[in-house]
Each structure stands twice: as C-alpha cells, then as structure tokens.
Amino acid sequence: MAETAEQQTAEHRLERLRDALDSGRLVPVRRILKSLHPAEIARLLESLPHHEREVVWGVVDVDDQGEVLLHVNDEVRAALIQGMSPEDVIAAARDLDIDDLADFVDDLPETLTEQVLRSMDLANRQALEKVMSYAPDTAGGLTNTDTVTIRPDVTLDVVLRYLRLRGSMPDHTDVIYVVDRYGRFIG
C-alpha cells in the first residue's frame, strides 16, 4: 500500500529527530522542535522509545508543553506528567484555553489539580470549574468560555482602546457580547 505524503513527512521528521539525537547534541533537536506545531511534536514523542522521549521532552519549549500534552495519548501524557515537577505542570497549564485546561486537569492527579486551580486567578478558576461541571463530551464541556463582553453603556471608542491595551484577543474571536451588569446576554 502506498504511503501518504503526510506519513512520509512524519517518518522523515522522525528520522531527522533520531539523527539529531544520535549526534548527542541538543541544538539540532531544539531546532527541529521549534519548527513544529505542538500536535506534530506530540506525534514524534509517541513514536519514540521512553528514554529518547524523556530527552526530547526536556528540550520542548515550556510555552509549548501544555499544548503538546493535550495532543499526546493518555499513556504518554501520564508518563510525561509523572516526570514533571508541580511547578512545571502549572507552567504548562498556564497558557491553555479554559476548555483545553479542563481536559488537561481531568488527567492530573487530584493534588496536582488542586495546585493548578490555586495558581489561577479567581475569574479563570471559576470559569474552569464551570466548564468542569459539565460532562467532557457535552456542549458545556466543549465550549470555550474565553469571550469578550461589554456593558451596553460603553462606547465603541472605549472598547477599541481596551482591546488595544489587552494586546491579544482570545482565539477565534469574531464577536463581542453585550451583557447587563449581571452578565446576562443582551446582544
């Protein structure tokens, strides 16, 4: 059976990564990982034997670790998390969207889940707890709660200034919700 282009690319990446590991130098490994999406890094980690996986995981950029952990299978995720300090787990969770974070903390031991929750500000912790109150495969459990809301008395000029100061928007934001002072949707 003929291999797809995607399979060939994945095999080529794995071969390049193994060559870099065999060289004994981590700079080429780091360079390869920097060029990949976290999902691609996850596939590579799943393809490596345990000892090579540990070496590569140590080189994965801290900013990418949370996303990579979301994409690896349960067995690999558990092994990687087991080798991480609580501070590293908290750092990996820090940049995840609330809906992804809910999936992530579901796989953590209870003590680590508590530490991640304590590390969060009140608004994010409440949003996470709300998402976690739903079953994982329901609309409530899959919803991204990272939204931009404004009150009806705020001018567009003030909203634009706020958004510029914020610096970044939640992913896939194309709507701003107008809510009353109790957070109820107006329009």
Short mmCIF file of C-alpha atoms in Angstrom, two decimals:
data_model
loop_
_atom_site.label_atom_id
_atom_site.label_comp_id
_atom_site.label_asym_id
_atom_site.label_seq_id
_atom_site.Cartn_x
_atom_site.Cartn_y
_atom_site.Cartn_z
CA MET A 1 0.00 0.00 0.00
CA ALA A 2 1.36 3.43 -0.91
CA GLU A 3 2.23 5.81 1.89
CA THR A 4 0.52 9.15 2.00
CA ALA A 5 2.55 12.35 1.80
CA GLU A 6 1.67 13.03 5.44
CA GLN A 7 3.04 9.64 6.55
CA GLN A 8 6.21 10.22 4.55
CA THR A 9 6.64 13.67 6.10
CA ALA A 10 6.09 12.29 9.61
CA GLU A 11 8.61 9.50 9.00
CA HIS A 12 11.11 11.99 7.61
CA ARG A 13 10.71 14.20 10.73
CA LEU A 14 11.19 11.19 12.99
CA GLU A 15 14.31 10.16 11.06
CA ARG A 16 15.74 13.70 11.30
CA LEU A 17 14.97 13.81 15.03
CA ARG A 18 16.61 10.44 15.64
CA ASP A 19 19.71 11.55 13.67
CA ALA A 20 19.87 14.70 15.80
CA LEU A 21 19.54 12.63 18.99
CA ASP A 22 22.25 10.23 17.80
CA SER A 23 24.60 13.17 17.30
CA GLY A 24 24.47 13.77 21.04
CA ARG A 25 23.83 17.48 20.55
CA LEU A 26 20.56 19.05 21.63
CA VAL A 27 20.79 22.18 19.47
CA PRO A 28 19.65 20.35 16.31
CA VAL A 29 16.86 18.67 18.31
CA ARG A 30 15.71 22.06 19.62
CA ARG A 31 15.80 23.50 16.08
CA ILE A 32 13.63 20.67 14.74
CA LEU A 33 11.11 21.07 17.57
CA LYS A 34 10.91 24.85 17.14
CA SER A 35 9.77 24.33 13.54
CA LEU A 36 6.88 22.04 14.50
CA HIS A 37 3.33 22.54 15.73
CA PRO A 38 2.64 21.06 19.20
CA ALA A 39 0.49 18.31 17.63
CA GLU A 40 3.43 17.29 15.41
CA ILE A 41 5.74 17.24 18.44
CA ALA A 42 3.20 15.04 20.22
CA ARG A 43 3.22 12.54 17.34
CA LEU A 44 7.01 12.41 17.43
CA LEU A 45 7.03 11.86 21.20
CA GLU A 46 4.58 8.98 20.82
CA SER A 47 6.89 7.40 18.23
CA LEU A 48 9.98 7.46 20.42
CA PRO A 49 11.08 4.88 22.97
CA HIS A 50 10.84 6.02 26.60
CA HIS A 51 14.48 7.08 27.08
CA GLU A 52 14.54 9.17 23.86
CA ARG A 53 11.13 10.62 24.70
CA GLU A 54 12.46 11.92 28.02
CA VAL A 55 15.40 13.62 26.30
CA VAL A 56 13.18 15.24 23.66
CA TRP A 57 10.59 16.31 26.26
CA GLY A 58 13.36 18.10 28.14
CA VAL A 59 14.02 20.18 25.03
CA VAL A 60 10.37 21.05 24.22
CA ASP A 61 9.80 24.77 24.73
CA VAL A 62 8.00 25.44 28.04
CA ASP A 63 5.46 27.59 26.16
CA ASP A 64 4.50 24.57 24.02
CA GLN A 65 4.40 21.89 26.72
CA GLY A 66 0.73 22.36 27.63
CA GLU A 67 -0.41 22.07 24.02
CA VAL A 68 1.85 19.08 23.42
CA LEU A 69 0.42 17.33 26.48
CA LEU A 70 -3.09 17.84 25.10
CA HIS A 71 -2.15 16.06 21.87
CA VAL A 72 -0.27 13.00 23.15
CA ASN A 73 -2.10 9.81 24.06
CA ASP A 74 -3.12 9.14 27.66
CA GLU A 75 -0.26 6.77 28.40
CA VAL A 76 2.44 9.14 27.15
CA ARG A 77 0.78 12.12 28.87
CA ALA A 78 0.74 10.29 32.21
CA ALA A 79 4.42 9.34 31.86
CA LEU A 80 5.45 12.89 30.93
CA ILE A 81 3.45 14.47 33.74
CA GLN A 82 4.86 11.97 36.24
CA GLY A 83 8.35 13.21 35.38
CA MET A 84 7.42 16.90 35.77
CA SER A 85 7.59 18.98 38.92
CA PRO A 86 4.34 20.59 40.12
CA GLU A 87 5.73 23.98 39.06
CA ASP A 88 6.35 22.67 35.53
CA VAL A 89 2.82 21.28 35.33
CA ILE A 90 1.40 24.64 36.47
CA ALA A 91 3.55 26.44 33.87
CA ALA A 92 2.36 24.05 31.15
CA ALA A 93 -1.26 24.69 32.11
CA ARG A 94 -0.88 28.48 32.30
CA ASP A 95 -1.35 29.28 28.60
CA LEU A 96 -4.11 26.80 27.81
CA ASP A 97 -7.62 27.92 26.91
CA ILE A 98 -10.16 27.13 29.62
CA ASP A 99 -11.81 24.33 27.62
CA ASP A 100 -8.42 22.72 26.93
CA LEU A 101 -7.38 23.23 30.54
CA ALA A 102 -10.49 21.33 31.66
CA ASP A 103 -9.37 18.34 29.58
CA PHE A 104 -5.82 18.70 30.89
CA VAL A 105 -6.67 18.79 34.60
CA ASP A 106 -9.01 15.81 34.19
CA ASP A 107 -5.89 13.72 33.59
CA LEU A 108 -3.93 15.08 36.55
CA PRO A 109 -3.68 13.51 39.98
CA GLU A 110 -6.02 15.29 42.43
CA THR A 111 -3.20 17.03 44.31
CA LEU A 112 -1.83 18.50 41.08
CA THR A 113 -5.31 19.59 40.00
CA GLU A 114 -5.68 21.47 43.28
CA GLN A 115 -2.29 23.16 42.79
CA VAL A 116 -3.21 24.22 39.24
CA LEU A 117 -6.52 25.63 40.49
CA ARG A 118 -4.80 27.54 43.32
CA SER A 119 -2.35 29.06 40.82
CA MET A 120 -5.19 30.62 38.81
CA ASP A 121 -6.88 33.95 39.36
CA LEU A 122 -10.46 33.85 40.65
CA ALA A 123 -12.17 34.58 37.32
CA ASN A 124 -10.30 31.86 35.44
CA ARG A 125 -10.73 29.36 38.27
CA GLN A 126 -14.49 29.98 38.30
CA ALA A 127 -14.65 29.62 34.51
CA LEU A 128 -12.69 26.36 34.70
CA GLU A 129 -14.88 24.98 37.48
CA LYS A 130 -17.97 25.87 35.45
CA VAL A 131 -16.66 24.04 32.36
CA MET A 132 -15.61 21.06 34.50
CA SER A 133 -19.12 20.80 35.96
CA TYR A 134 -20.31 19.53 32.55
CA ALA A 135 -19.57 16.11 31.12
CA PRO A 136 -16.49 16.34 28.84
CA ASP A 137 -18.30 15.42 25.61
CA THR A 138 -21.26 17.77 26.05
CA ALA A 139 -21.63 21.26 24.59
CA GLY A 140 -20.94 22.79 28.02
CA GLY A 141 -17.78 20.73 28.41
CA LEU A 142 -16.50 21.64 24.94
CA THR A 143 -17.36 25.36 24.99
CA ASN A 144 -14.56 27.90 25.05
CA THR A 145 -15.55 30.45 27.68
CA ASP A 146 -12.83 32.93 26.79
CA THR A 147 -15.06 35.69 25.42
CA VAL A 148 -15.06 39.46 25.26
CA THR A 149 -18.07 41.10 26.90
CA ILE A 150 -19.04 44.73 27.36
CA ARG A 151 -21.83 46.64 29.06
CA PRO A 152 -24.41 48.46 26.89
CA ASP A 153 -23.34 51.91 28.10
CA VAL A 154 -19.70 51.53 26.92
CA THR A 155 -18.81 53.38 23.73
CA LEU A 156 -17.10 51.73 20.79
CA ASP A 157 -14.12 54.06 21.29
CA VAL A 158 -13.63 52.75 24.85
CA VAL A 159 -13.97 49.14 23.66
CA LEU A 160 -11.32 49.66 20.97
CA ARG A 161 -8.96 51.29 23.47
CA TYR A 162 -9.46 48.36 25.87
CA LEU A 163 -8.81 45.79 23.15
CA ARG A 164 -5.60 47.56 22.12
CA LEU A 165 -4.40 47.68 25.73
CA ARG A 166 -5.21 44.00 26.19
CA GLY A 167 -2.74 43.21 23.43
CA SER A 168 -4.23 39.92 22.33
CA MET A 169 -7.66 38.53 21.70
CA PRO A 170 -8.92 35.08 22.57
CA ASP A 171 -8.50 32.70 19.64
CA HIS A 172 -11.32 32.74 17.08
CA THR A 173 -12.88 35.91 18.50
CA ASP A 174 -15.17 37.47 15.95
CA VAL A 175 -17.99 38.66 18.23
CA ILE A 176 -18.22 40.95 21.23
CA TYR A 177 -21.13 40.19 23.54
CA VAL A 178 -23.12 42.95 25.21
CA VAL A 179 -24.22 41.91 28.71
CA ASP A 180 -26.04 43.57 31.57
CA ARG A 181 -24.43 44.16 34.96
CA TYR A 182 -25.36 40.61 35.99
CA GLY A 183 -23.61 39.07 32.97
CA ARG A 184 -26.86 38.24 31.14
CA PHE A 185 -26.71 38.36 27.36
CA ILE A 186 -28.31 41.43 25.74
CA GLY A 187 -26.99 41.28 22.20
#
